[in-house]
Coordinates of C-alpha atoms in Angstrom, one line a residue:
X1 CA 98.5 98.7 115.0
X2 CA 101.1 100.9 116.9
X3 CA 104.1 99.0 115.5
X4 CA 102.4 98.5 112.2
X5 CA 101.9 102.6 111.7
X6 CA 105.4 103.4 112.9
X7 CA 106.9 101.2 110.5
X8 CA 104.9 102.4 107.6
X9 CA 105.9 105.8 109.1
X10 CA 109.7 105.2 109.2
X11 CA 109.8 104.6 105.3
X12 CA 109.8 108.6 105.3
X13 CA 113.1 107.8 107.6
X14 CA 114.5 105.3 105.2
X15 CA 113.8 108.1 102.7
X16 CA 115.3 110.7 104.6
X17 CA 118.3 108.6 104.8
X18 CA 119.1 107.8 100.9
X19 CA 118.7 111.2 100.3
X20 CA 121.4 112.0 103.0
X21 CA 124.0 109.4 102.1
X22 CA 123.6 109.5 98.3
X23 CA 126.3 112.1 97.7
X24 CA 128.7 110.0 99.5
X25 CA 129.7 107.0 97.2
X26 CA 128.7 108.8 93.8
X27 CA 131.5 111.8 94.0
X28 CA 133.9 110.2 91.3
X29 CA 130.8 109.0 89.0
X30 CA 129.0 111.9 89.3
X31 CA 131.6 114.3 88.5
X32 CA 133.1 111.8 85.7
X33 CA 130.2 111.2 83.6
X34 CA 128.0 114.7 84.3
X35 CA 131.6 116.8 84.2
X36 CA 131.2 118.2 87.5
X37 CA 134.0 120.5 89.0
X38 CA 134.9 119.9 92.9
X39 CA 133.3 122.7 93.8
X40 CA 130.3 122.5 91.5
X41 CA 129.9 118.8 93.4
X42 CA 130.1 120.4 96.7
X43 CA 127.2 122.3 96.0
X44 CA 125.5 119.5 95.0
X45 CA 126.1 117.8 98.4
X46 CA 125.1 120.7 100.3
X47 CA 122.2 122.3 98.1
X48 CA 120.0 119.2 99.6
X49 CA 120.2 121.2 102.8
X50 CA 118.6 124.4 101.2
X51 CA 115.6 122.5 100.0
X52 CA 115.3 121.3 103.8
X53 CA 115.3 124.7 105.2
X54 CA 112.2 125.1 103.0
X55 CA 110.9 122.3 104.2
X56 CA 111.3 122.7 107.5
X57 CA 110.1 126.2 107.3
X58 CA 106.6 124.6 106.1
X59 CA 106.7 121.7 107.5
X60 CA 104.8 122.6 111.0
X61 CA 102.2 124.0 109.2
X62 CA 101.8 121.4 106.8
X63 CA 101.4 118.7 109.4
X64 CA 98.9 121.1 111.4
X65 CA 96.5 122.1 108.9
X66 CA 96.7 119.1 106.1
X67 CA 97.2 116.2 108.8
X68 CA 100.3 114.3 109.2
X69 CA 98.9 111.5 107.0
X70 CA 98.9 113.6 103.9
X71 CA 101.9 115.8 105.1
X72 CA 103.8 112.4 104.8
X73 CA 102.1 111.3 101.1
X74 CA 102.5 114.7 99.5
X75 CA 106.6 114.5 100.5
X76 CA 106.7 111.2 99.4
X77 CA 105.2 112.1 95.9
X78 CA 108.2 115.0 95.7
X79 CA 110.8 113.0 96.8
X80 CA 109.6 110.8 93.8
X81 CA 110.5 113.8 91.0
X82 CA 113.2 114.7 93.0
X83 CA 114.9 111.1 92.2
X84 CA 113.5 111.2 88.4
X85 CA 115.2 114.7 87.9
X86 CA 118.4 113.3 89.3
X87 CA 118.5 109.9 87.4
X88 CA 117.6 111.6 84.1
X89 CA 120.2 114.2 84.2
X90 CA 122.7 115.7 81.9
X91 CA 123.6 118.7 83.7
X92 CA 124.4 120.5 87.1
X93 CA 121.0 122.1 86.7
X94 CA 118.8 119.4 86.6
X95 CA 121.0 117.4 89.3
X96 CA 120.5 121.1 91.5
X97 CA 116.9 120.5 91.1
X98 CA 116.5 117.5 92.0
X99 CA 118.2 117.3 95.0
X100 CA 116.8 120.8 96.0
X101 CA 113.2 118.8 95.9
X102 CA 114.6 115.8 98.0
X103 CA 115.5 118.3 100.3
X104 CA 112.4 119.9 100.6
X105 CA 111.0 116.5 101.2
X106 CA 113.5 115.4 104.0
X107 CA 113.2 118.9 105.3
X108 CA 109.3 118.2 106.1
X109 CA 109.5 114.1 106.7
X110 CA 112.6 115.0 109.2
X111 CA 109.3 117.3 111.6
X112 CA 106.5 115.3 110.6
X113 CA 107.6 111.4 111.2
X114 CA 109.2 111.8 114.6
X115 CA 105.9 113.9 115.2
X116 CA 103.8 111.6 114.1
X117 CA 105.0 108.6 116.2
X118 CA 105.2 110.1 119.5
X119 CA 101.5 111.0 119.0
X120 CA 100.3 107.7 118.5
X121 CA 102.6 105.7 121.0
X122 CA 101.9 104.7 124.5
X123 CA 104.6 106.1 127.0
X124 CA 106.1 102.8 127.8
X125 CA 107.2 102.2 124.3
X126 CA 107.3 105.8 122.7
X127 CA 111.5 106.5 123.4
X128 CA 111.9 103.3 121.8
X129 CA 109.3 103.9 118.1
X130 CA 110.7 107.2 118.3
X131 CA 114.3 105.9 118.0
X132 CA 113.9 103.7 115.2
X133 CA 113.3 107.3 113.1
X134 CA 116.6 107.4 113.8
X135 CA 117.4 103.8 112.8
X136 CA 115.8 104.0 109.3
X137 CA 117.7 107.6 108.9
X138 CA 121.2 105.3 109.5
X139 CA 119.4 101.9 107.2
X140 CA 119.0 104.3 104.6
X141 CA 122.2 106.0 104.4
X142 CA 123.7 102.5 105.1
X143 CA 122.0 101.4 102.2
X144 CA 123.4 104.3 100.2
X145 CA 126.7 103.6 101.0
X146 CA 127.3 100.0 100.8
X147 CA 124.6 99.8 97.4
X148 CA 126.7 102.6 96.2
X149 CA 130.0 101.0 96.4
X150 CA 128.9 98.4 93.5
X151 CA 126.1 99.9 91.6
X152 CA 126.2 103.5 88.6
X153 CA 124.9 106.3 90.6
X154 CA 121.8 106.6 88.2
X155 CA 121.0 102.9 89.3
X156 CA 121.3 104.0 92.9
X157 CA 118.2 105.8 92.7
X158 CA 116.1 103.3 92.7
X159 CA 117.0 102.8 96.7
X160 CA 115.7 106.0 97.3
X161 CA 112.3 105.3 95.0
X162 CA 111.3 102.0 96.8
X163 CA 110.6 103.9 100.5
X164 CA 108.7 105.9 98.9
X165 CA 106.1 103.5 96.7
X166 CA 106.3 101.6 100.4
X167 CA 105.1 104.2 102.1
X168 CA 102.8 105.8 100.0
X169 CA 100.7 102.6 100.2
X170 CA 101.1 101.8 104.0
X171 CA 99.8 105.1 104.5
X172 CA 96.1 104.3 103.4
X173 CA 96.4 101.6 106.0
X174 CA 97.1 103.4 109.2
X175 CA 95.3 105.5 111.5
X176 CA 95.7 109.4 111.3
X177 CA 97.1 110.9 114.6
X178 CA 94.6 110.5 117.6
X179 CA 96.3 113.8 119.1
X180 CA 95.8 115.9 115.9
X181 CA 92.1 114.6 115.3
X182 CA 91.1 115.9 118.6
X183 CA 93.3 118.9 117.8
X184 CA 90.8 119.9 115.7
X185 CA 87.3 118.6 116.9
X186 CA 86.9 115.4 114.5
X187 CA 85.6 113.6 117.9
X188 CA 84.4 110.6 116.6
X189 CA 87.6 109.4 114.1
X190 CA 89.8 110.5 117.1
X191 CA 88.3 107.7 119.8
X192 CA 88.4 105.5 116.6
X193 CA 91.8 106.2 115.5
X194 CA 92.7 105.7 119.5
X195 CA 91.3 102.7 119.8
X196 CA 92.8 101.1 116.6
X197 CA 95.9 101.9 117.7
X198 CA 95.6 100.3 121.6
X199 CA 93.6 97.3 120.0
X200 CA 89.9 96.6 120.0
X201 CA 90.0 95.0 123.4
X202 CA 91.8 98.0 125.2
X203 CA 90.4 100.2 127.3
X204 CA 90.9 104.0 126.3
X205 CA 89.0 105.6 128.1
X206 CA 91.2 107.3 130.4
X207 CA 94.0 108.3 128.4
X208 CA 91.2 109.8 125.6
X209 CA 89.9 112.2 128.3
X210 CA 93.8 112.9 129.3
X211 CA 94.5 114.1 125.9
X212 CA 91.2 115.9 125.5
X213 CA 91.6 117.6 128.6
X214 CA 95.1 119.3 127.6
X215 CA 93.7 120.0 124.3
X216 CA 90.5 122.0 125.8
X217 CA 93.3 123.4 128.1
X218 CA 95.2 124.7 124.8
X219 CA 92.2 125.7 123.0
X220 CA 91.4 129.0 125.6
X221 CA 95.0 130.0 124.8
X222 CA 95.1 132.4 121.6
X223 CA 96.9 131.2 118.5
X224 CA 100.4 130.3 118.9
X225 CA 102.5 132.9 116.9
X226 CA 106.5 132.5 116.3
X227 CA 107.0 135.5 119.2
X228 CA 104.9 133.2 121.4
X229 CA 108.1 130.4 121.5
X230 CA 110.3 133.2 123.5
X231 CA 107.2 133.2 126.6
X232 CA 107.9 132.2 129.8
X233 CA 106.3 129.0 129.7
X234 CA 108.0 128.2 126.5
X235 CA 111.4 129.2 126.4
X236 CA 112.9 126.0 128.0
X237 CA 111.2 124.0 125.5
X238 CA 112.8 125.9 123.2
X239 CA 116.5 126.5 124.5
X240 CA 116.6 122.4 124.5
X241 CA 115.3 121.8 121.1
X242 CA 117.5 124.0 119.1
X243 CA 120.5 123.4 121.6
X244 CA 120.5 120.0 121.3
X245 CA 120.4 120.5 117.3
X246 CA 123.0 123.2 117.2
X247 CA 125.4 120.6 118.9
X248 CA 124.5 117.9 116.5
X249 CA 125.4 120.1 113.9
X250 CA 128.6 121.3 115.3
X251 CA 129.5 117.9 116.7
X252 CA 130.0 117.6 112.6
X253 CA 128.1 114.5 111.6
X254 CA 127.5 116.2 108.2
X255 CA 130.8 116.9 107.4
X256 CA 131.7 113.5 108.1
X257 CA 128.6 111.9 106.5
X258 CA 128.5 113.5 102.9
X259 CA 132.4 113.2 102.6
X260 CA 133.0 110.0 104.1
X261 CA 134.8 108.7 101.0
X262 CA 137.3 111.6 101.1
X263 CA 138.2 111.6 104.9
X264 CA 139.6 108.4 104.8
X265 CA 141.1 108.8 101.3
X266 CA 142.7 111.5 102.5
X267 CA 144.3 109.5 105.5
X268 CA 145.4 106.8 103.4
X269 CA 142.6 104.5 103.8
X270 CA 140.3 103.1 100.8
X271 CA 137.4 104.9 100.4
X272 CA 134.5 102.7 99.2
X273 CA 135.7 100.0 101.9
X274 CA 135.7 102.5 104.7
X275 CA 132.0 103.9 103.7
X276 CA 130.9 100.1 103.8
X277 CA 132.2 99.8 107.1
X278 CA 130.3 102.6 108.0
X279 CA 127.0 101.4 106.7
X280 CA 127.5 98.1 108.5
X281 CA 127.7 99.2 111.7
X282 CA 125.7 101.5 111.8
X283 CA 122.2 99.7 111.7
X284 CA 123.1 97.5 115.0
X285 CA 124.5 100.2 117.1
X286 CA 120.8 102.2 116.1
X287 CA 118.9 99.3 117.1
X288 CA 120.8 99.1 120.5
X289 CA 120.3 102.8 121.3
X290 CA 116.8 102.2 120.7
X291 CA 116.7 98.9 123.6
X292 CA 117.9 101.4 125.8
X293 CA 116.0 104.5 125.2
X294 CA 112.9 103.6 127.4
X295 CA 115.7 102.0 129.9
X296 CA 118.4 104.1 130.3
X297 CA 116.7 107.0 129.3
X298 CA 117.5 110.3 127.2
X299 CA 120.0 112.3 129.2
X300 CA 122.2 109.3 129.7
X301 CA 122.1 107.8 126.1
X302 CA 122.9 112.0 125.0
X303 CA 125.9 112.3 127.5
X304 CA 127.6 108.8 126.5
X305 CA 126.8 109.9 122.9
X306 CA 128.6 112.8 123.3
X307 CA 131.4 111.4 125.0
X308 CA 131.8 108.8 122.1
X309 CA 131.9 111.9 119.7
X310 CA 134.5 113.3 121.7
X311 CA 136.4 110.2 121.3
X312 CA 136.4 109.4 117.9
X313 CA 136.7 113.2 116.4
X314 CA 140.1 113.6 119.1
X315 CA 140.8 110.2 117.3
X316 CA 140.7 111.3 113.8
X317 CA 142.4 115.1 114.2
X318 CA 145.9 112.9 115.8
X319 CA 145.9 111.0 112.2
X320 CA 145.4 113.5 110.7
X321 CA 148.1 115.4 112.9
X322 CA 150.5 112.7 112.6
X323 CA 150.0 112.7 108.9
X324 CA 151.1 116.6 108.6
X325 CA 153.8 115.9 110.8
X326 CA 154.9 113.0 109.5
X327 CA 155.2 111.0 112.2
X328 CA 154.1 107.3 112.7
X329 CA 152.7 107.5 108.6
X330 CA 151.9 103.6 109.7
X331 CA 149.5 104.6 111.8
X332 CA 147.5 107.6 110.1
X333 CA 145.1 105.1 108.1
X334 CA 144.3 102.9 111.3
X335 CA 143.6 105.7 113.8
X336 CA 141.4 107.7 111.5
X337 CA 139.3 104.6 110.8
X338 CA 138.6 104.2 114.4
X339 CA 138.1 107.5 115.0
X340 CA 135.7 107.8 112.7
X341 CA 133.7 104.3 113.6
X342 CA 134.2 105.3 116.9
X343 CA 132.1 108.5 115.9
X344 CA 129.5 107.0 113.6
X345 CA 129.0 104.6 116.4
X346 CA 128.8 106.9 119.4
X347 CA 126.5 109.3 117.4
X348 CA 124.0 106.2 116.3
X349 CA 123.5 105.4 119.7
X350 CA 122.5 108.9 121.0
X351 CA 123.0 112.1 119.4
X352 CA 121.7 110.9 116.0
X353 CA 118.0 109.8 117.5
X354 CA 117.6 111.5 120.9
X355 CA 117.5 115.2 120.3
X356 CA 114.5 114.2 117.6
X357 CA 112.4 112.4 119.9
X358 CA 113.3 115.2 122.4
X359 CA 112.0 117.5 120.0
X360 CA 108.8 115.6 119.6
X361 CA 108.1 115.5 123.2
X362 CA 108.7 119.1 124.6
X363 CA 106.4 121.2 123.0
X364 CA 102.6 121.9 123.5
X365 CA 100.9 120.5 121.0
X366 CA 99.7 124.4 120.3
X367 CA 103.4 124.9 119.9
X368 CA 104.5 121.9 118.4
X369 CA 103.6 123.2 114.7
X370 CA 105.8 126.6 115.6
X371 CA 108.5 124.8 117.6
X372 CA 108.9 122.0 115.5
X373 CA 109.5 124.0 112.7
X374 CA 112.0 126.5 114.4
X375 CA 113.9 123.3 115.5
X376 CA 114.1 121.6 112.4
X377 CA 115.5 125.1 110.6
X378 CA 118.1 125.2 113.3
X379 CA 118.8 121.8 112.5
X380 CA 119.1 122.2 108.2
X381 CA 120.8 125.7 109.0
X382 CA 123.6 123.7 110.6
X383 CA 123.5 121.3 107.9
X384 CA 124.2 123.7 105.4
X385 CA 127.1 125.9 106.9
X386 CA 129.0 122.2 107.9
X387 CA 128.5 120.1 104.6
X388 CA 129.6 123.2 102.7
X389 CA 132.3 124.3 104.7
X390 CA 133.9 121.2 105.5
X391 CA 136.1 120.7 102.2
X392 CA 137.3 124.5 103.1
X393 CA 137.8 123.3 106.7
X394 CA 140.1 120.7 106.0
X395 CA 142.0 122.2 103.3
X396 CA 142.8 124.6 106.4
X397 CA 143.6 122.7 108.9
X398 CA 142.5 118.8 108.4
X399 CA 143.6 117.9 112.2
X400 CA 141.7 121.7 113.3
X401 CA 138.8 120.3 111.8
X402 CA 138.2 117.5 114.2
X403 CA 139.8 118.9 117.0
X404 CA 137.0 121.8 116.6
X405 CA 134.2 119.0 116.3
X406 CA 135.7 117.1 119.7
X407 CA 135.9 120.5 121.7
X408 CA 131.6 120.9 120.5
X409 CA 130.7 117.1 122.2
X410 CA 132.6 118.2 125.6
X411 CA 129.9 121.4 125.4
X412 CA 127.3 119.1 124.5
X413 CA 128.1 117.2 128.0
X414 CA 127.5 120.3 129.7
X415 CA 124.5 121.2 127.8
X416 CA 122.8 117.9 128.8
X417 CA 123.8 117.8 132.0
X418 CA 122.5 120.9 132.7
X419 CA 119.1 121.9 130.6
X420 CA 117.7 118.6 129.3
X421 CA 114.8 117.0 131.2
X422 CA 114.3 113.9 131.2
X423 CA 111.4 112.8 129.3
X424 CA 111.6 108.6 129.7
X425 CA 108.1 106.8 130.8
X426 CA 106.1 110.7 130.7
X427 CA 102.7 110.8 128.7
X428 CA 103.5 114.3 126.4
X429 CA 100.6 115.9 128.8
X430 CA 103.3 115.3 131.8
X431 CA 106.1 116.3 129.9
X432 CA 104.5 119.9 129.9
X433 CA 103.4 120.1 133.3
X434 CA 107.0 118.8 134.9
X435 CA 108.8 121.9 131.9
X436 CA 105.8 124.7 133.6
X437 CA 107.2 123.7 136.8
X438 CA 110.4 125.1 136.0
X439 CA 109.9 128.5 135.1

């Protein structure tokens, strides 16, 4: 039942990542048949990420008092308008407003699904569900891309539609979060949601009083307020979780991810083939990342990541050098193609997943609503200032650009290396104990 919920769980993912990809391959439709200026477009990509901040904003609370079940059913339902609105429109407006409600939903399905899995997952398997978040995220973006390259862009709506009709039915078939039942007293469906999800024949006993335990433990703290996040016990938590999403965001994957097609047309490489080659590789590299996240474990995965971002973003600012040089113009197409598979691949395999399941796994469940939320602003907030300002970036310096993005992964090493603990084959409950130890 474990494997069954988490998949029903990552159509919110697979949601998540349509709405993401879509701007890529429908720039030239879009802008052709709506009349769309550049910068009107631009907006367009990057107004998805203002609908997030909402989302992520509410999100936390949401999930606390509605239940992650419904949290997940009533985003689904508003990523559903939010696609309608888009393939019915006729104007900017109505294309504004409905990606500003996919954002909303991506902004709460990007807290609440990662959440939700490493709630009901045993320890020995939980990096590994957590990851495939992650792996749906890059299938549905994949799916963007590649669909996008052959279908009208009202047509490619329908990709985003199907996650949702998926996982608004799998959701009346799946246990509610054992962890947030007890969270708030409902005793009896929380040893029943427990023991669907460990199977009829386990024995639970043990790991139900380990969870009550810490709860009880939680409840004679006062409320968590947002002031509570910068306490002692706290702070580390929360120093990781927005660190490790500040250096996603500056590490660039958005810039590179909405305006995929226009990177490599602007190095001299064709642009539908070069987001297909995107979406293909991404999906494998994902599913390898999430083989080794219970093996390798999360600070390695995050430091090879980030050295493969390095890579491919020093890569792509050379072509691009060369190109405003104009030296080797032979090579300018080639290099920035590798660069940039180099990067899709190097962030699929770490700094795409990790710092989410990270997230899920380092807060209290007291603070989880709070931190959760913080973390997922930080995370849209970065979003935002990188999808909009990367067309002004590169008309400044394209070569800058990346070399700006490379310099942020050799922090990131640094970052890992120092702060992030190691959170591979923990129960949540130890997690917290081995962070208290540190302050």
């Amino acid at each position: 039942m474990v494997l069954v919920s988490t998949a029903v769980a990552v159509c919110g993912s697979f949601e998540f990542g349509t709405c993401v990809g879509y701007s890529a391959p429908t720039q030239s439709g879009i802008v052709d048949e709506v009349g769309l200026s550049i910068s009107e477009f631009a907006i367009f990509g990057s107004i998805l990420t203002i609908g997030a901040m909402i989302g992520a904003v509410t999100s936390g609370r949401l999930a606390d008092f509605l239940g992650r079940k419904m949290t997940m059913r009533i985003s689904a339902t508003i990523c559903m308008f939010g696609w309608l609105s888009i393939h019915l429109a006729k104007s900017a407006i109505m294309l504004y407003f409905g990606r500003i409600l996919l954002g909303f939903s991506t902004g709460v399905l990007s807290y609440v699904v990662p959440v939700f899995i490493a709630e009901i997952a045993p320890k020995n398997l939980r990096g590994g569900l957590a990851t495939s978040n992650q792996l749906l995220i890059c299938s549905g973006s994949s799916a963007t891309y590649i669909i996008g390259a052959l279908v009208a862009w009202r047509n490619l709506v329908l990709v985003g539609v199907v996650p949702c009709i998926l996982l608004l039915g799998g959701l009346f078939f799946i246990p509610e979060s054992p962890r947030w039942l007890a969270n708030i007293g409902r005793e009896k469906e929380f040893h029943t949601s427990l023991q669907k999800l460990r199977g009829q024949d386990a024995d639970i006993s043990e790991e139900a009083i380990e969870i009550k335990e810490y709860i009880e433990s939680l409840h004679s703290f006062p409320k968590a307020r947002l002031q509570d996040l910068f306490l002692s016990k706290n702070i580390h938590a929360v120093i990781v979780g927005v660190g490790l999403m500040v250096f996603q965001q500056l590490g660039g994957i958005n810039g590179v991810g909405f305006y995929a097609s226009y990177i490599f047309s602007s190095a001299g490489f064709s642009g539908k083939l070069g987001t297909i080659l995107i979406g293909i590789i991404q999906i494998p590299i994902t599913l390898f990342g999430a083989i080794l996240m219970d093996r390798s474990g999360r600070r390695v995965l995050l430091m090879v990541s980030a050295s493969g971002t390095f890579l491919g973003c020093f890569l792509t600012g050379i072509s691009f050098y060369l190109k405003t040089q104009g030296l080797f113009p032979e090579w300018v197409p080639t290099l920035a193609l590798s660069g940039i598979l180099v990067y899709i691949g190097a962030y699929s395999i770490g700094m795409g997943p990790v710092p989410w399941v990270v997230m899920s796994e380092i807060f209290s469940i007291n603070m989880k609503a709070t931190g959760g939320s913080l973390v997922t602003l930080v995370s849209w907030l970065g979003s935002f200032a990188i999808s909009y300002s990367f067309s002004f970036l590169m008309d400044w310096s394209s070569a800058g650009t990346f070399f700006m993005f490379s310099a942020a992964s050799l922090v990131t090493i640094l970052f890992v290396a120092k702060l992030v603990p190691e959170t591979k084959g923990r129960t949540l409950e130890q997690i917290q104990d081995s962070l208290s130890s540190r302050r």
